[in-house]
């Protein structure tokens, strides 16, 4: 979400790509995973403005610059996107319309990288585990292997991955935009059946 708004990325000018329209909706017990829509930008900005959420990710800056969430939604709906992003939408069950997001980024060789964040007000509810588990089971990229990494100071996200069948692969480091530093990570993988 760190890229600035570019020409043609304003949400009101956005033409949603056919690929985004065909992104599957995945139902769970408490919510659905659905493609992002332009109206999600405000809640994404609200949740990711929380320093704790931003520092749990590689790419969300803190403080969040104006237009960053709109640019993120525009990229998620673009035909040229590299990442499929789903909103965790609990509105059908009297929960918030946006609880967080979960994503898959295609890698070479039938592999994808999984990412997720949950609004801080919904931490320790099992929403992250439920969302990740549903996305893994649906496997919309038809990946043979899924990868994920978490910062080592975020053991809650590591538990989400192990609860969803991911296996620890090793230690590494990744850049955190919000922290403006390289941060130690744990890397996980899940071989798909």
Coordinates of C-alpha atoms in Angstrom, one line a residue:
X1 CA 0.0 0.0 0.0
X2 CA 3.0 2.3 -0.1
X3 CA 2.8 3.4 -3.8
X4 CA 1.4 6.8 -4.4
X5 CA -1.7 7.4 -6.5
X6 CA -0.9 7.4 -10.2
X7 CA -2.8 8.7 -13.1
X8 CA -5.8 6.5 -13.7
X9 CA -5.8 5.0 -10.2
X10 CA -8.5 7.2 -8.8
X11 CA -11.3 5.0 -7.5
X12 CA -14.0 7.0 -9.2
X13 CA -12.2 6.5 -12.6
X14 CA -11.6 2.8 -11.9
X15 CA -12.7 0.2 -14.5
X16 CA -12.8 -3.1 -12.6
X17 CA -11.0 -5.8 -14.5
X18 CA -12.7 -8.9 -15.7
X19 CA -10.3 -11.0 -13.7
X20 CA -11.3 -9.2 -10.5
X21 CA -14.9 -9.7 -11.3
X22 CA -14.2 -13.4 -11.7
X23 CA -12.3 -13.7 -8.4
X24 CA -14.2 -16.3 -6.3
X25 CA -16.2 -15.5 -3.3
X26 CA -15.3 -18.0 -0.5
X27 CA -17.8 -18.6 2.4
X28 CA -16.8 -19.5 5.9
X29 CA -18.9 -19.9 9.0
X30 CA -18.8 -16.3 10.2
X31 CA -18.0 -14.3 7.0
X32 CA -17.2 -14.4 3.3
X33 CA -14.0 -13.6 1.5
X34 CA -14.9 -11.4 -1.4
X35 CA -12.9 -9.3 -3.9
X36 CA -12.3 -5.8 -2.7
X37 CA -14.6 -3.0 -3.9
X38 CA -13.9 0.8 -4.0
X39 CA -16.1 1.4 -0.9
X40 CA -13.6 -0.7 1.2
X41 CA -10.9 2.0 0.9
X42 CA -12.1 4.0 3.9
X43 CA -12.1 1.1 6.3
X44 CA -8.8 -0.1 5.0
X45 CA -7.3 3.3 5.7
X46 CA -8.9 3.3 9.2
X47 CA -7.5 -0.1 10.2
X48 CA -4.1 0.3 8.6
X49 CA -3.5 3.7 10.1
X50 CA -3.0 1.8 13.4
X51 CA 0.7 1.5 13.8
X52 CA 0.4 -2.0 15.3
X53 CA -1.3 -3.2 12.1
X54 CA 1.1 -1.5 9.8
X55 CA 4.2 -2.8 11.7
X56 CA 2.9 -6.3 11.3
X57 CA 3.2 -6.1 7.5
X58 CA 6.0 -5.5 5.0
X59 CA 4.3 -3.0 2.8
X60 CA 1.9 -0.8 4.8
X61 CA 3.5 2.6 5.7
X62 CA 3.0 4.4 9.0
X63 CA 1.8 7.1 9.0
X64 CA -0.5 6.1 6.1
X65 CA -0.1 8.7 3.4
X66 CA -3.2 10.2 1.8
X67 CA -4.5 8.1 -1.1
X68 CA -2.6 5.0 -0.1
X69 CA -5.7 2.8 0.6
X70 CA -7.4 4.0 -2.6
X71 CA -4.3 3.1 -4.6
X72 CA -4.2 -0.3 -2.9
X73 CA -7.8 -1.0 -3.8
X74 CA -7.2 0.3 -7.4
X75 CA -4.2 -2.1 -7.8
X76 CA -6.2 -5.0 -6.3
X77 CA -8.9 -4.5 -9.0
X78 CA -6.5 -3.8 -11.9
X79 CA -6.1 -6.2 -14.8
X80 CA -2.3 -5.9 -14.3
X81 CA -2.4 -6.8 -10.7
X82 CA 0.1 -9.3 -9.3
X83 CA -1.9 -10.0 -6.1
X84 CA -5.4 -11.3 -5.6
X85 CA -6.9 -9.6 -2.5
X86 CA -10.0 -10.7 -0.6
X87 CA -12.0 -8.6 1.9
X88 CA -13.0 -10.5 5.1
X89 CA -16.6 -9.4 5.1
X90 CA -18.8 -10.3 8.1
X91 CA -21.8 -8.1 7.2
X92 CA -24.1 -11.1 6.6
X93 CA -23.6 -12.2 10.2
X94 CA -23.9 -8.8 11.9
X95 CA -20.2 -8.3 11.9
X96 CA -18.2 -5.5 10.3
X97 CA -18.3 -5.3 6.5
X98 CA -14.5 -5.3 6.5
X99 CA -12.6 -7.2 9.3
X100 CA -9.3 -7.3 7.4
X101 CA -7.8 -8.7 4.2
X102 CA -6.2 -11.9 3.0
X103 CA -4.2 -12.2 -0.2
X104 CA -2.4 -14.5 -2.6
X105 CA 0.5 -13.4 -4.8
X106 CA 1.5 -15.6 -7.7
X107 CA 5.1 -16.8 -7.7
X108 CA 6.8 -18.9 -10.4
X109 CA 6.3 -22.6 -10.6
X110 CA 2.7 -23.0 -9.4
X111 CA 3.5 -21.3 -6.1
X112 CA 1.8 -18.5 -4.3
X113 CA 2.6 -16.3 -1.3
X114 CA -0.1 -15.8 1.3
X115 CA -0.5 -12.6 3.3
X116 CA -3.1 -11.3 5.7
X117 CA -3.9 -8.7 8.3
X118 CA -6.9 -8.1 10.7
X119 CA -8.1 -4.9 12.1
X120 CA -6.7 -4.6 15.7
X121 CA -10.2 -4.5 17.2
X122 CA -10.7 -8.1 15.9
X123 CA -7.5 -9.7 17.1
X124 CA -7.8 -12.9 19.1
X125 CA -11.2 -13.7 17.6
X126 CA -10.1 -16.5 15.3
X127 CA -11.0 -14.5 12.2
X128 CA -7.5 -14.7 10.8
X129 CA -7.3 -18.4 11.2
X130 CA -10.8 -18.9 9.7
X131 CA -9.9 -16.7 6.7
X132 CA -6.5 -18.2 6.0
X133 CA -7.9 -21.8 6.4
X134 CA -10.8 -21.0 3.9
X135 CA -8.4 -19.5 1.4
X136 CA -6.0 -22.5 1.7
X137 CA -8.8 -25.0 1.2
X138 CA -10.2 -23.1 -1.8
X139 CA -6.7 -22.8 -3.3
X140 CA -8.0 -20.4 -6.0
X141 CA -4.5 -20.2 -7.7
X142 CA -4.3 -24.0 -7.9
X143 CA -0.9 -23.6 -6.3
X144 CA 1.1 -26.7 -5.4
X145 CA 2.9 -24.8 -2.6
X146 CA 2.0 -21.8 -0.5
X147 CA 4.5 -19.7 1.3
X148 CA 4.0 -17.1 4.0
X149 CA 6.2 -15.2 6.4
X150 CA 5.7 -13.3 9.6
X151 CA 7.8 -11.0 11.7
X152 CA 9.4 -12.9 14.7
X153 CA 7.8 -10.4 17.1
X154 CA 4.3 -11.5 15.9
X155 CA 3.8 -15.0 17.3
X156 CA 0.0 -14.7 16.9
X157 CA 0.3 -14.6 13.1
X158 CA 2.8 -17.6 13.3
X159 CA 0.1 -19.5 15.2
X160 CA -2.5 -18.7 12.5
X161 CA -0.2 -20.3 9.9
X162 CA 0.6 -23.4 11.9
X163 CA -3.1 -23.8 12.8
X164 CA -3.7 -23.9 9.0
X165 CA -1.2 -26.6 8.2
X166 CA 1.9 -24.4 7.4
X167 CA 5.2 -25.8 8.4
X168 CA 8.2 -23.8 9.6
X169 CA 10.8 -23.5 6.9
X170 CA 13.4 -21.2 8.4
X171 CA 14.5 -17.7 9.5
X172 CA 15.0 -14.8 7.2
X173 CA 14.7 -11.0 7.2
X174 CA 12.3 -8.7 5.3
X175 CA 12.0 -5.0 5.0
X176 CA 9.2 -3.3 6.9
X177 CA 8.1 0.0 5.4
X178 CA 6.4 1.1 8.6
X179 CA 9.5 0.3 10.7
X180 CA 11.9 1.6 8.0
X181 CA 14.1 -1.4 8.9
X182 CA 14.9 -5.0 8.1
X183 CA 13.1 -7.2 10.5
X184 CA 13.7 -10.9 11.4
X185 CA 11.0 -13.2 10.0
X186 CA 9.9 -16.8 10.2
X187 CA 9.1 -18.4 6.8
X188 CA 6.5 -21.1 6.4
X189 CA 5.3 -23.3 3.6
X190 CA 2.3 -25.5 2.9
X191 CA 2.4 -28.2 0.3
X192 CA -1.0 -28.6 -1.3
X193 CA -2.5 -32.0 -2.1

